[in-house]
Coordinates of N, CA and C in Angstrom, one line a residue:
M161 N 16.7 5.4 -31.9 CA 15.3 5.3 -31.8 C 14.8 4.4 -30.7
K162 N 15.5 3.2 -30.6 CA 15.2 2.3 -29.5 C 15.4 2.9 -28.1
T163 N 16.4 3.7 -28.0 CA 16.6 4.3 -26.7 C 15.5 5.3 -26.3
K164 N 15.0 6.1 -27.2 CA 13.9 7.0 -26.9 C 12.6 6.2 -26.6
L165 N 12.4 5.1 -27.3 CA 11.2 4.3 -27.0 C 11.3 3.6 -25.6
A166 N 12.5 3.1 -25.3 CA 12.7 2.5 -24.0 C 12.5 3.5 -22.9
I167 N 13.0 4.8 -23.1 CA 12.8 5.8 -22.1 C 11.3 6.2 -21.9
A168 N 10.6 6.3 -23.1 CA 9.2 6.6 -23.0 C 8.4 5.5 -22.3
V169 N 8.7 4.2 -22.6 CA 8.0 3.1 -22.0 C 8.3 3.1 -20.5
G170 N 9.6 3.3 -20.1 CA 9.9 3.4 -18.7 C 9.3 4.5 -18.0
A171 N 9.2 5.6 -18.6 CA 8.5 6.8 -18.0 C 7.0 6.5 -17.8
F172 N 6.4 5.9 -18.8 CA 5.0 5.5 -18.7 C 4.7 4.6 -17.5
V173 N 5.5 3.5 -17.5 CA 5.4 2.5 -16.4 C 5.6 3.2 -15.0
G174 N 6.6 4.0 -14.9 CA 6.9 4.6 -13.6 C 5.8 5.6 -13.2
A175 N 5.2 6.3 -14.2 CA 4.1 7.2 -13.9 C 2.9 6.5 -13.5
T176 N 2.6 5.4 -14.1 CA 1.5 4.5 -13.8 C 1.6 4.0 -12.4
L177 N 2.7 3.5 -12.0 CA 2.9 3.0 -10.7 C 2.8 4.1 -9.6
L178 N 3.4 5.3 -9.9 CA 3.3 6.4 -9.0 C 1.9 7.0 -8.9
A179 N 1.1 6.8 -9.9 CA -0.2 7.3 -9.8 C -1.1 6.4 -9.0
G180 N -0.7 5.3 -8.6 CA -1.5 4.4 -7.7 C -2.3 3.4 -8.5
C181 N -2.1 3.3 -9.8 CA -2.9 2.4 -10.6 C -2.4 0.9 -10.5
G182 N -1.2 0.7 -10.0 CA -0.7 -0.6 -9.9 C -1.1 -1.3 -8.6
P183 N -0.6 -2.5 -8.4 CA -0.9 -3.2 -7.1 C 0.0 -2.8 -6.0
Y184 N 0.8 -1.7 -6.1 CA 1.7 -1.3 -5.1 C 1.0 -0.1 -4.4
N185 N 1.4 0.0 -3.1 CA 0.9 1.2 -2.4 C 2.0 2.3 -2.6
T186 N 1.7 3.2 -3.4 CA 2.7 4.3 -3.7 C 2.3 5.7 -3.3
V187 N 1.3 5.7 -2.4 CA 0.8 7.0 -1.9 C 1.9 7.6 -1.0
Q188 N 2.2 8.8 -1.3 CA 3.2 9.5 -0.5 C 2.5 10.2 0.7
F189 N 3.1 10.2 1.9 CA 2.5 10.8 3.0 C 3.3 11.8 3.6
H190 N 2.7 12.7 4.4 CA 3.4 13.8 5.1 C 2.8 14.0 6.5
R191 N 3.6 14.2 7.5 CA 3.1 14.6 8.8 C 4.1 15.6 9.3
D192 N 3.6 16.8 9.7 CA 4.5 17.9 10.2 C 5.5 17.4 11.2
N193 N 6.7 17.9 11.1 CA 7.8 17.6 12.1 C 8.1 16.1 12.3
T194 N 8.0 15.4 11.3 CA 8.2 13.9 11.4 C 9.5 13.6 10.6
P195 N 10.5 13.0 11.2 CA 11.7 12.6 10.5 C 11.3 11.3 9.6
Y196 N 12.1 11.1 8.6 CA 11.9 10.0 7.7 C 12.0 8.7 8.4
G197 N 12.8 8.5 9.4 CA 12.9 7.2 10.1 C 11.6 6.9 10.9
A198 N 11.0 8.0 11.4 CA 9.7 7.8 12.1 C 8.6 7.4 11.2
F199 N 8.6 8.0 10.0 CA 7.7 7.6 8.9 C 7.9 6.1 8.6
L200 N 9.1 5.7 8.4 CA 9.4 4.3 8.0 C 8.9 3.3 9.1
A201 N 9.1 3.7 10.4 CA 8.6 2.8 11.5 C 7.1 2.8 11.5
D202 N 6.4 3.9 11.3 CA 5.0 3.9 11.3 C 4.5 3.1 10.1
R203 N 5.1 3.3 9.0 CA 4.7 2.6 7.7 C 4.8 1.1 7.9
E204 N 5.9 0.7 8.5 CA 6.1 -0.8 8.7 C 5.0 -1.3 9.6
Q205 N 4.7 -0.6 10.7 CA 3.6 -1.1 11.5 C 2.3 -1.1 10.8
C206 N 2.0 -0.2 10.0 CA 0.7 -0.1 9.3 C 0.7 -1.2 8.2
V207 N 1.8 -1.5 7.5 CA 1.8 -2.6 6.6 C 1.5 -3.9 7.3
A208 N 2.2 -4.1 8.4 CA 2.0 -5.3 9.2 C 0.5 -5.4 9.7
Q209 N -0.1 -4.3 10.1 CA -1.5 -4.4 10.5 C -2.4 -4.7 9.3
A210 N -2.1 -4.2 8.2 CA -2.9 -4.5 7.0 C -2.8 -5.9 6.5
A211 N -1.6 -6.5 6.7 CA -1.4 -7.9 6.4 C -2.0 -8.8 7.4
K212 N -1.9 -8.5 8.7 CA -2.4 -9.3 9.8 C -4.0 -9.4 9.7
C213 N -4.6 -8.3 9.4 CA -6.1 -8.3 9.4 C -6.6 -9.3 8.3
I214 N -5.9 -9.2 7.2 CA -6.3 -10.1 6.1 C -6.0 -11.6 6.4
A215 N -4.9 -11.8 7.1 CA -4.5 -13.2 7.5 C -5.6 -13.7 8.5
Q216 N -6.0 -12.9 9.4 CA -7.0 -13.3 10.4 C -8.4 -13.5 9.7
R217 N -8.7 -12.6 8.8 CA -10.1 -12.7 8.2 C -10.2 -14.0 7.4
Y218 N -9.1 -14.3 6.7 CA -9.2 -15.5 5.8 C -8.4 -16.7 6.3
A219 N -8.2 -16.8 7.6 CA -7.4 -17.9 8.2 C -8.1 -19.2 7.9
N220 N -9.4 -19.2 8.0 CA -10.1 -20.5 7.9 C -10.9 -20.6 6.6
S221 N -10.6 -19.8 5.6 CA -11.3 -19.8 4.3 C -10.4 -19.3 3.2
S222 N -10.9 -19.0 2.1 CA -10.1 -18.5 1.0 C -10.8 -17.2 0.5
Y223 N -10.0 -16.5 -0.3 CA -10.5 -15.3 -1.0 C -10.3 -15.5 -2.4
N224 N -11.4 -15.7 -3.2 CA -11.4 -16.0 -4.6 C -10.5 -17.2 -4.9
G225 N -10.5 -18.2 -4.0 CA -9.7 -19.4 -4.2 C -8.3 -19.3 -3.8
E226 N -7.8 -18.1 -3.4 CA -6.5 -17.9 -3.0 C -6.3 -18.3 -1.5
K227 N -5.3 -19.0 -1.2 CA -5.0 -19.3 0.2 C -4.5 -18.0 0.9
V228 N -4.6 -18.0 2.2 CA -4.3 -16.8 3.0 C -2.8 -16.4 2.8
E229 N -2.0 -17.3 2.6 CA -0.5 -17.0 2.4 C -0.3 -16.3 1.1
Q230 N -1.2 -16.3 0.2 CA -1.0 -15.7 -1.1 C -1.7 -14.3 -1.2
L231 N -2.4 -13.9 -0.1 CA -3.1 -12.7 -0.2 C -2.2 -11.5 0.2
Y232 N -2.5 -10.4 -0.4 CA -1.8 -9.1 -0.2 C -2.4 -8.4 1.0
P233 N -1.7 -7.5 1.6 CA -2.3 -6.7 2.6 C -3.4 -5.8 2.1
S234 N -4.3 -5.3 2.9 CA -5.4 -4.5 2.5 C -4.9 -3.0 2.4
R235 N -5.1 -2.4 1.2 CA -4.7 -1.0 1.0 C -5.5 -0.1 1.9
L236 N -6.8 -0.4 2.1 CA -7.7 0.4 2.9 C -7.3 0.4 4.4
V237 N -6.9 -0.7 4.9 CA -6.4 -0.8 6.3 C -5.1 0.0 6.4
Y238 N -4.2 -0.2 5.5 CA -3.0 0.6 5.5 C -3.2 2.1 5.5
M239 N -4.1 2.5 4.6 CA -4.4 4.0 4.5 C -5.0 4.5 5.8
S240 N -6.0 3.7 6.3 CA -6.6 4.1 7.6 C -5.6 4.1 8.7
C241 N -4.7 3.2 8.8 CA -3.7 3.2 9.8 C -2.8 4.4 9.7
M242 N -2.4 4.8 8.6 CA -1.5 5.9 8.4 C -2.3 7.2 8.8
D243 N -3.6 7.3 8.4 CA -4.4 8.4 8.7 C -4.6 8.5 10.3
S244 N -4.8 7.4 10.9 CA -4.9 7.4 12.4 C -3.7 7.9 13.1
R245 N -2.5 7.8 12.4 CA -1.3 8.3 13.0 C -1.0 9.7 12.6
G246 N -1.9 10.4 11.9 CA -1.8 11.8 11.6 C -1.1 12.1 10.2
Y247 N -0.9 11.1 9.4 CA -0.3 11.3 8.1 C -1.4 11.7 7.1
L248 N -1.0 12.6 6.2 CA -1.9 13.1 5.1 C -1.3 12.7 3.8
P249 N -2.1 12.1 2.9 CA -1.6 11.8 1.5 C -1.3 13.1 0.8
V250 N -0.2 13.2 0.2 CA 0.3 14.4 -0.6 C 1.0 13.9 -1.8
T251 N 1.3 14.8 -2.7 CA 2.1 14.5 -3.9 C 3.6 14.6 -3.7
D252 N 4.0 15.3 -2.7 CA 5.5 15.5 -2.5 C 5.9 15.1 -1.1
G253 N 5.4 13.9 -0.6 CA 5.7 13.5 0.8 C 6.8 12.5 0.8
F254 N 6.8 11.7 1.9 CA 7.8 10.7 2.0 C 7.6 9.6 1.0
V255 N 8.7 9.1 0.4 CA 8.7 8.0 -0.5 C 9.4 6.8 0.1
P256 N 8.7 5.7 0.3 CA 9.4 4.5 0.9 C 10.4 3.9 0.0
P257 N 11.5 3.3 0.6 CA 12.5 2.7 -0.2 C 12.1 1.5 -0.9
V258 N 11.1 0.8 -0.4 CA 10.6 -0.5 -1.0 C 9.1 -0.4 -1.1
L259 N 8.6 -0.7 -2.3 CA 7.1 -0.8 -2.5 C 6.6 -2.1 -2.0
V260 N 5.4 -2.0 -1.5 CA 4.7 -3.2 -0.9 C 3.5 -3.5 -1.8
L261 N 3.4 -4.7 -2.2 CA 2.2 -5.1 -2.9 C 1.0 -5.1 -2.0
M262 N -0.1 -4.4 -2.4 CA -1.3 -4.4 -1.6 C -2.5 -4.5 -2.6
T263 N -3.7 -4.7 -2.1 CA -4.8 -4.8 -2.9 C -6.0 -4.1 -2.3
D264 N -7.0 -3.7 -3.1 CA -8.2 -3.2 -2.6 C -9.3 -4.3 -2.6
Y265 N -9.7 -4.7 -1.5 CA -10.7 -5.7 -1.4 C -12.0 -5.1 -1.5
P266 N -13.0 -5.8 -2.1 CA -14.3 -5.1 -2.3 C -15.1 -5.0 -1.0
P267 N -16.0 -4.1 -1.0 CA -16.8 -3.9 0.3 C -17.4 -5.2 0.8
G268 N -17.3 -5.4 2.1 CA -17.7 -6.6 2.7 C -16.7 -7.7 2.7
R269 N -15.6 -7.6 2.0 CA -14.6 -8.6 1.9 C -13.3 -8.1 2.5
D270 N -13.2 -6.8 2.9 CA -12.1 -6.2 3.5 C -12.2 -6.4 5.1
C271 N -11.1 -6.0 5.8 CA -11.1 -6.1 7.2 C -12.0 -5.0 7.9
I272 N -12.1 -3.9 7.2 CA -13.0 -2.8 7.8 C -14.0 -2.4 6.7
A273 N -15.1 -1.8 7.1 CA -16.1 -1.4 6.2 C -15.7 -0.1 5.4
H274 N -16.1 0.0 4.2 CA -15.9 1.2 3.5 C -17.1 1.5 2.6

């Protein structure tokens, strides 16, 4: 019985993370004729851009009392960056080997308007 419960709990946690409800960016992307290595390079650059903009925005202040070193990259900036490179969010696209903690900053507190 414990094994079935552990499997059910694991499946629920995994489904929740893959649904995008957690603090990780788990959106899968696709771009025609793009090899996985190119996706990973684009993703790395977009994650860096999403982190850099938050670091610059809060370099001389804090966000909800958090120091800039403790802030996560902006999910909106990441998604916008991937979109600008021609990637579309899909349910069966590229899956990154490592998940990156990101957050949704409220309007007016993010790097870009939404």
